[in-house]
């Protein structure tokens, strides 16, 4: 079966801009979670969506938001980008067989 | 609240030697425990997981881990290291099954 697809793989943005990242989960999976990975803070949970509803949320400012569509695809949006938002953003697709991670989107804020 | 501590941010072993990566967790309720591996510029790949039942869990690529409730540990082992095992390893805990708390990772170097 196809894996978790995250687009784009790499992104460079300027401070103050906003960005949208996309995650297409494994077919049949209804849960999508997002994580931020940085050298300083490690892997941190952002939020989880299930059937278009946010089910859990981590401790991130309101600039970080997300949504899930009826086909389970999810988007994550970061507004007013800061240098500290530079990170690898990982999406995880969840079903009865557990969670599978995508390869991530590497965001660089300059 | 849940948390994970991985002892040793860097571990080096010789090819063919035993691999031991340490993980201790904190959880107020019985947890699910996981080990993931990450290669450069890649996502996380599940090595193994403990949910319930047998406390010795076997995973992919010859790795295994033992859940020890009394020690709140879930150490990862492999009898014989291979060059291809060089990567970053993450231990994670979850009580809901859909939100993971990760350790800070252990970078494994395999010396030929």
PDB file of C-alpha atoms in Angstrom:
ATOM      1  CA  UNK A   1       0.000   0.000   0.000  1.00  0.00           C
ATOM      2  CA  UNK A   2       1.123   3.556  -0.600  1.00  0.00           C
ATOM      3  CA  UNK A   3       2.788   5.314   2.306  1.00  0.00           C
ATOM      4  CA  UNK A   4       2.256   8.710   3.852  1.00  0.00           C
ATOM      5  CA  UNK A   5       2.918  11.520   1.392  1.00  0.00           C
ATOM      6  CA  UNK A   6       4.059  14.905   2.581  1.00  0.00           C
ATOM      7  CA  UNK A   7       4.452  17.853   0.247  1.00  0.00           C
ATOM      8  CA  UNK A   8       6.549  19.757  -0.364  1.00  0.00           C
ATOM      9  CA  UNK A   9       9.727  18.028   0.815  1.00  0.00           C
ATOM     10  CA  UNK A  10      11.658  21.259   1.197  1.00  0.00           C
ATOM     11  CA  UNK A  11      10.523  24.836   1.655  1.00  0.00           C
ATOM     12  CA  UNK A  12      12.265  28.140   2.221  1.00  0.00           C
ATOM     13  CA  UNK A  13      10.237  31.057   3.535  1.00  0.00           C
ATOM     14  CA  UNK A  14      10.934  34.538   4.842  1.00  0.00           C
ATOM     15  CA  UNK A  15      10.119  35.734   8.356  1.00  0.00           C
ATOM     16  CA  UNK A  16       6.589  37.045   8.574  1.00  0.00           C
ATOM     17  CA  UNK A  17       5.262  34.938   5.739  1.00  0.00           C
ATOM     18  CA  UNK A  18       2.833  32.074   6.160  1.00  0.00           C
ATOM     19  CA  UNK A  19       3.173  28.507   4.954  1.00  0.00           C
ATOM     20  CA  UNK A  20       0.906  25.539   4.314  1.00  0.00           C
ATOM     21  CA  UNK A  21       2.126  21.957   4.461  1.00  0.00           C
ATOM     22  CA  UNK A  22       0.188  18.989   3.161  1.00  0.00           C
ATOM     23  CA  UNK A  23      -0.117  15.380   4.290  1.00  0.00           C
ATOM     24  CA  UNK A  24      -1.894  12.588   2.469  1.00  0.00           C
ATOM     25  CA  UNK A  25      -2.391   9.614   4.795  1.00  0.00           C
ATOM     26  CA  UNK A  26      -2.472   5.943   3.977  1.00  0.00           C
ATOM     27  CA  UNK A  27      -5.715   4.950   2.328  1.00  0.00           C
ATOM     28  CA  UNK A  28      -8.266   4.007   4.965  1.00  0.00           C
ATOM     29  CA  UNK A  29      -6.519   5.854   7.785  1.00  0.00           C
ATOM     30  CA  UNK A  30      -8.673   8.489   9.450  1.00  0.00           C
ATOM     31  CA  UNK A  31      -6.213   9.929  11.938  1.00  0.00           C
ATOM     32  CA  UNK A  32      -3.462  12.382  11.047  1.00  0.00           C
ATOM     33  CA  UNK A  33      -1.001  13.769  13.569  1.00  0.00           C
ATOM     34  CA  UNK A  34       1.620  16.452  13.116  1.00  0.00           C
ATOM     35  CA  UNK A  35       4.987  16.750  14.867  1.00  0.00           C
ATOM     36  CA  UNK A  36       7.732  19.348  14.808  1.00  0.00           C
ATOM     37  CA  UNK A  37      11.336  18.145  14.992  1.00  0.00           C
ATOM     38  CA  UNK A  38      14.162  20.532  15.857  1.00  0.00           C
ATOM     39  CA  UNK A  39      17.692  19.904  17.136  1.00  0.00           C
ATOM     40  CA  UNK A  40      16.961  21.868  20.317  1.00  0.00           C
ATOM     41  CA  UNK A  41      13.478  20.686  21.244  1.00  0.00           C
ATOM     42  CA  UNK A  42      13.396  17.265  19.615  1.00  0.00           C
ATOM     43  CA  UNK A  43      10.079  15.814  18.472  1.00  0.00           C
ATOM     44  CA  UNK A  44       7.058  17.695  19.736  1.00  0.00           C
ATOM     45  CA  UNK A  45       3.398  16.957  19.155  1.00  0.00           C
ATOM     46  CA  UNK A  46       1.466  19.690  17.375  1.00  0.00           C
ATOM     47  CA  UNK A  47      -2.038  18.304  16.908  1.00  0.00           C
ATOM     48  CA  UNK A  48      -4.077  15.321  15.779  1.00  0.00           C
ATOM     49  CA  UNK A  49      -7.109  15.196  13.547  1.00  0.00           C
ATOM     50  CA  UNK A  50      -9.631  12.399  13.258  1.00  0.00           C
ATOM     51  CA  UNK A  51     -12.553  12.483  10.854  1.00  0.00           C
ATOM     52  CA  UNK A  52     -12.081  16.209  10.212  1.00  0.00           C
ATOM     53  CA  UNK A  53     -12.069  17.093  13.933  1.00  0.00           C
ATOM     54  CA  UNK A  54      -9.097  18.154  16.009  1.00  0.00           C
ATOM     55  CA  UNK A  55      -8.896  15.544  18.732  1.00  0.00           C
ATOM     56  CA  UNK A  56      -5.687  16.544  20.523  1.00  0.00           C
ATOM     57  CA  UNK A  57      -3.525  19.617  20.591  1.00  0.00           C
ATOM     58  CA  UNK A  58       0.001  20.178  21.802  1.00  0.00           C
ATOM     59  CA  UNK A  59       1.485  23.232  23.425  1.00  0.00           C
ATOM     60  CA  UNK A  60       2.127  25.460  20.438  1.00  0.00           C
ATOM     61  CA  UNK A  61       1.031  29.053  19.815  1.00  0.00           C
ATOM     62  CA  UNK A  62      -2.071  29.852  17.812  1.00  0.00           C
ATOM     63  CA  UNK A  63       0.081  30.631  14.758  1.00  0.00           C
ATOM     64  CA  UNK A  64       0.112  26.888  14.201  1.00  0.00           C
ATOM     65  CA  UNK A  65      -3.156  25.537  12.897  1.00  0.00           C
ATOM     66  CA  UNK A  66      -4.396  22.633  10.904  1.00  0.00           C
ATOM     67  CA  UNK A  67      -7.356  21.047   9.286  1.00  0.00           C
ATOM     68  CA  UNK A  68      -8.447  17.765   7.824  1.00  0.00           C
ATOM     69  CA  UNK A  69     -10.587  17.203   4.777  1.00  0.00           C
ATOM     70  CA  UNK A  70     -13.254  14.603   4.151  1.00  0.00           C
ATOM     71  CA  UNK A  71     -10.748  12.423   2.275  1.00  0.00           C
ATOM     72  CA  UNK A  72      -8.531  12.471   5.428  1.00  0.00           C
ATOM     73  CA  UNK A  73      -5.859  14.608   3.808  1.00  0.00           C
ATOM     74  CA  UNK A  74      -4.566  17.171   6.237  1.00  0.00           C
ATOM     75  CA  UNK A  75      -2.933  20.553   5.988  1.00  0.00           C
ATOM     76  CA  UNK A  76      -0.909  22.418   8.546  1.00  0.00           C
ATOM     77  CA  UNK A  77      -0.572  26.177   8.428  1.00  0.00           C
ATOM     78  CA  UNK A  78       1.935  28.405  10.170  1.00  0.00           C
ATOM     79  CA  UNK A  79       1.332  32.134  10.036  1.00  0.00           C
ATOM     80  CA  UNK A  80       3.752  34.969  10.735  1.00  0.00           C
ATOM     81  CA  UNK A  81       6.774  32.724  10.454  1.00  0.00           C
ATOM     82  CA  UNK A  82       9.652  33.115  12.906  1.00  0.00           C
ATOM     83  CA  UNK A  83      13.224  31.913  12.549  1.00  0.00           C
ATOM     84  CA  UNK A  84      12.544  29.387  15.297  1.00  0.00           C
ATOM     85  CA  UNK A  85       9.900  27.703  13.168  1.00  0.00           C
ATOM     86  CA  UNK A  86      12.657  26.219  11.022  1.00  0.00           C
ATOM     87  CA  UNK A  87      12.220  22.491  11.512  1.00  0.00           C
ATOM     88  CA  UNK A  88      11.332  19.162  10.022  1.00  0.00           C
ATOM     89  CA  UNK A  89       7.553  18.773  10.169  1.00  0.00           C
ATOM     90  CA  UNK A  90       6.426  15.177  10.286  1.00  0.00           C
ATOM     91  CA  UNK A  91       2.979  13.847   9.639  1.00  0.00           C
ATOM     92  CA  UNK A  92       1.787  10.508  10.992  1.00  0.00           C
ATOM     93  CA  UNK A  93      -1.093   8.552   9.533  1.00  0.00           C
ATOM     94  CA  UNK A  94      -3.023   6.385  11.956  1.00  0.00           C
ATOM     95  CA  UNK A  95      -5.300   3.417  11.614  1.00  0.00           C
ATOM     96  CA  UNK A  96      -6.093   0.175  13.420  1.00  0.00           C
ATOM     97  CA  UNK A  97      -2.625  -1.099  12.529  1.00  0.00           C
ATOM     98  CA  UNK A  98      -0.879   1.816  14.202  1.00  0.00           C
ATOM     99  CA  UNK A  99       0.820   4.967  13.009  1.00  0.00           C
ATOM    100  CA  UNK A 100       3.097   5.450  10.018  1.00  0.00           C
ATOM    101  CA  UNK A 101       5.214   8.536   9.576  1.00  0.00           C
ATOM    102  CA  UNK A 102       5.887  10.392   6.371  1.00  0.00           C
ATOM    103  CA  UNK A 103       9.329  11.608   5.299  1.00  0.00           C
ATOM    104  CA  UNK A 104       8.548  15.126   6.441  1.00  0.00           C
ATOM    105  CA  UNK A 105       8.719  18.647   5.113  1.00  0.00           C
ATOM    106  CA  UNK A 106      11.918  20.543   5.847  1.00  0.00           C
ATOM    107  CA  UNK A 107      10.982  24.184   6.459  1.00  0.00           C
ATOM    108  CA  UNK A 108      13.691  26.804   6.566  1.00  0.00           C
ATOM    109  CA  UNK A 109      12.780  30.334   7.635  1.00  0.00           C
ATOM    110  CA  UNK A 110      15.244  33.045   6.642  1.00  0.00           C
TER     111      UNK A 110
ATOM    112  CA  UNK B   1       1.701  13.226  32.169  1.00  0.00           C
ATOM    113  CA  UNK B   2       4.059  11.093  30.183  1.00  0.00           C
ATOM    114  CA  UNK B   3       7.741  11.516  29.450  1.00  0.00           C
ATOM    115  CA  UNK B   4      10.672   9.558  28.106  1.00  0.00           C
ATOM    116  CA  UNK B   5      14.344   9.683  29.016  1.00  0.00           C
ATOM    117  CA  UNK B   6      16.939   8.229  26.707  1.00  0.00           C
ATOM    118  CA  UNK B   7      20.280   7.790  28.415  1.00  0.00           C
ATOM    119  CA  UNK B   8      23.163   8.590  26.120  1.00  0.00           C
ATOM    120  CA  UNK B   9      22.673  10.914  23.201  1.00  0.00           C
ATOM    121  CA  UNK B  10      25.487   9.164  21.335  1.00  0.00           C
ATOM    122  CA  UNK B  11      26.397   5.485  21.409  1.00  0.00           C
ATOM    123  CA  UNK B  12      29.235   3.869  19.461  1.00  0.00           C
ATOM    124  CA  UNK B  13      29.629   0.134  18.983  1.00  0.00           C
ATOM    125  CA  UNK B  14      31.858  -2.032  16.858  1.00  0.00           C
ATOM    126  CA  UNK B  15      30.369  -3.968  13.987  1.00  0.00           C
ATOM    127  CA  UNK B  16      29.211  -7.314  15.361  1.00  0.00           C
ATOM    128  CA  UNK B  17      28.979  -6.083  18.945  1.00  0.00           C
ATOM    129  CA  UNK B  18      25.881  -5.884  21.114  1.00  0.00           C
ATOM    130  CA  UNK B  19      23.707  -2.800  20.706  1.00  0.00           C
ATOM    131  CA  UNK B  20      22.017  -1.500  23.864  1.00  0.00           C
ATOM    132  CA  UNK B  21      20.023   1.732  23.773  1.00  0.00           C
ATOM    133  CA  UNK B  22      18.404   2.772  27.022  1.00  0.00           C
ATOM    134  CA  UNK B  23      14.930   4.188  27.539  1.00  0.00           C
ATOM    135  CA  UNK B  24      13.086   4.976  30.742  1.00  0.00           C
ATOM    136  CA  UNK B  25       9.567   6.287  30.795  1.00  0.00           C
ATOM    137  CA  UNK B  26       7.207   8.006  33.145  1.00  0.00           C
ATOM    138  CA  UNK B  27       3.487   7.428  32.916  1.00  0.00           C
ATOM    139  CA  UNK B  28       0.612   7.583  35.367  1.00  0.00           C
ATOM    140  CA  UNK B  29      -1.263   4.831  33.532  1.00  0.00           C
ATOM    141  CA  UNK B  30      -0.118   1.702  31.681  1.00  0.00           C
ATOM    142  CA  UNK B  31       1.570   2.978  28.549  1.00  0.00           C
ATOM    143  CA  UNK B  32       2.142   1.877  25.027  1.00  0.00           C
ATOM    144  CA  UNK B  33       5.865   1.977  24.238  1.00  0.00           C
ATOM    145  CA  UNK B  34       7.625   2.307  20.912  1.00  0.00           C
ATOM    146  CA  UNK B  35      11.038   2.439  19.320  1.00  0.00           C
ATOM    147  CA  UNK B  36      11.502   4.308  16.056  1.00  0.00           C
ATOM    148  CA  UNK B  37      14.549   4.698  13.826  1.00  0.00           C
ATOM    149  CA  UNK B  38      15.320   7.731  11.693  1.00  0.00           C
ATOM    150  CA  UNK B  39      17.833   7.851   8.867  1.00  0.00           C
ATOM    151  CA  UNK B  40      19.148  11.208   7.597  1.00  0.00           C
ATOM    152  CA  UNK B  41      16.492  13.304   5.877  1.00  0.00           C
ATOM    153  CA  UNK B  42      13.885  10.644   6.437  1.00  0.00           C
ATOM    154  CA  UNK B  43      10.814  10.199   8.589  1.00  0.00           C
ATOM    155  CA  UNK B  44      10.436   7.776  11.480  1.00  0.00           C
ATOM    156  CA  UNK B  45      10.274   4.046  10.900  1.00  0.00           C
ATOM    157  CA  UNK B  46       8.692   1.842  13.533  1.00  0.00           C
ATOM    158  CA  UNK B  47      11.084  -0.801  14.893  1.00  0.00           C
ATOM    159  CA  UNK B  48       8.804  -2.344  17.481  1.00  0.00           C
ATOM    160  CA  UNK B  49       6.049  -1.598  19.943  1.00  0.00           C
ATOM    161  CA  UNK B  50       4.704  -2.846  23.237  1.00  0.00           C
ATOM    162  CA  UNK B  51       0.994  -2.616  23.884  1.00  0.00           C
ATOM    163  CA  UNK B  52      -0.033  -5.492  26.113  1.00  0.00           C
ATOM    164  CA  UNK B  53       0.923  -9.109  26.635  1.00  0.00           C
ATOM    165  CA  UNK B  54       4.428 -10.485  26.280  1.00  0.00           C
ATOM    166  CA  UNK B  55       6.985  -8.120  27.751  1.00  0.00           C
ATOM    167  CA  UNK B  56       9.750  -9.140  25.335  1.00  0.00           C
ATOM    168  CA  UNK B  57       8.958  -7.597  21.992  1.00  0.00           C
ATOM    169  CA  UNK B  58      10.689  -8.522  18.760  1.00  0.00           C
ATOM    170  CA  UNK B  59      10.912  -6.016  15.965  1.00  0.00           C
ATOM    171  CA  UNK B  60      12.370  -5.591  12.538  1.00  0.00           C
ATOM    172  CA  UNK B  61      16.039  -5.911  11.586  1.00  0.00           C
ATOM    173  CA  UNK B  62      16.864  -8.143  14.567  1.00  0.00           C
ATOM    174  CA  UNK B  63      15.976  -5.604  17.256  1.00  0.00           C
ATOM    175  CA  UNK B  64      14.088  -6.429  20.409  1.00  0.00           C
ATOM    176  CA  UNK B  65      13.069  -4.643  23.596  1.00  0.00           C
ATOM    177  CA  UNK B  66      11.859  -5.724  26.994  1.00  0.00           C
ATOM    178  CA  UNK B  67       9.189  -3.899  28.949  1.00  0.00           C
ATOM    179  CA  UNK B  68      10.120  -3.851  32.631  1.00  0.00           C
ATOM    180  CA  UNK B  69       7.377  -2.225  34.632  1.00  0.00           C
ATOM    181  CA  UNK B  70       9.269  -2.347  37.934  1.00  0.00           C
ATOM    182  CA  UNK B  71      12.155  -0.446  36.368  1.00  0.00           C
ATOM    183  CA  UNK B  72       9.960   1.711  34.087  1.00  0.00           C
ATOM    184  CA  UNK B  73      12.316   0.775  31.277  1.00  0.00           C
ATOM    185  CA  UNK B  74      12.068  -0.292  27.661  1.00  0.00           C
ATOM    186  CA  UNK B  75      15.647  -0.784  26.504  1.00  0.00           C
ATOM    187  CA  UNK B  76      16.382  -1.662  22.877  1.00  0.00           C
ATOM    188  CA  UNK B  77      18.905  -4.376  22.039  1.00  0.00           C
ATOM    189  CA  UNK B  78      20.387  -6.125  19.050  1.00  0.00           C
ATOM    190  CA  UNK B  79      22.873  -8.968  19.469  1.00  0.00           C
ATOM    191  CA  UNK B  80      25.145  -8.017  16.579  1.00  0.00           C
ATOM    192  CA  UNK B  81      25.443  -4.525  15.125  1.00  0.00           C
ATOM    193  CA  UNK B  82      25.557  -4.004  11.395  1.00  0.00           C
ATOM    194  CA  UNK B  83      26.849  -0.968   9.559  1.00  0.00           C
ATOM    195  CA  UNK B  84      23.342  -0.296   8.287  1.00  0.00           C
ATOM    196  CA  UNK B  85      22.134   0.153  11.891  1.00  0.00           C
ATOM    197  CA  UNK B  86      23.822   3.555  12.110  1.00  0.00           C
ATOM    198  CA  UNK B  87      20.969   6.008  12.590  1.00  0.00           C
ATOM    199  CA  UNK B  88      19.056   8.016  15.180  1.00  0.00           C
ATOM    200  CA  UNK B  89      16.814   6.015  17.504  1.00  0.00           C
ATOM    201  CA  UNK B  90      13.824   7.376  19.361  1.00  0.00           C
ATOM    202  CA  UNK B  91      11.881   5.870  22.216  1.00  0.00           C
ATOM    203  CA  UNK B  92       8.272   7.008  22.582  1.00  0.00           C
ATOM    204  CA  UNK B  93       5.415   6.569  25.024  1.00  0.00           C
ATOM    205  CA  UNK B  94       1.699   6.923  24.491  1.00  0.00           C
ATOM    206  CA  UNK B  95      -1.318   6.284  26.655  1.00  0.00           C
ATOM    207  CA  UNK B  96      -3.979   7.196  24.122  1.00  0.00           C
ATOM    208  CA  UNK B  97      -2.382   5.430  21.184  1.00  0.00           C
ATOM    209  CA  UNK B  98      -2.667   8.524  19.032  1.00  0.00           C
ATOM    210  CA  UNK B  99      -0.351  11.030  20.720  1.00  0.00           C
ATOM    211  CA  UNK B 100       3.297  10.204  21.230  1.00  0.00           C
ATOM    212  CA  UNK B 101       5.848  11.652  23.630  1.00  0.00           C
ATOM    213  CA  UNK B 102       9.347  11.129  22.300  1.00  0.00           C
ATOM    214  CA  UNK B 103      12.719  10.968  23.954  1.00  0.00           C
ATOM    215  CA  UNK B 104      15.524  13.179  22.724  1.00  0.00           C
ATOM    216  CA  UNK B 105      17.013  10.416  20.646  1.00  0.00           C
ATOM    217  CA  UNK B 106      20.217   8.364  20.600  1.00  0.00           C
ATOM    218  CA  UNK B 107      22.572   8.548  17.677  1.00  0.00           C
ATOM    219  CA  UNK B 108      24.101   5.145  17.011  1.00  0.00           C
ATOM    220  CA  UNK B 109      27.480   4.917  15.303  1.00  0.00           C
ATOM    221  CA  UNK B 110      28.760   1.549  14.126  1.00  0.00           C
ATOM    222  CA  UNK B 111      32.524   1.275  13.844  1.00  0.00           C
ATOM    223  CA  UNK B 112      33.828  -1.121  11.192  1.00  0.00           C
TER     224      UNK B 112
END
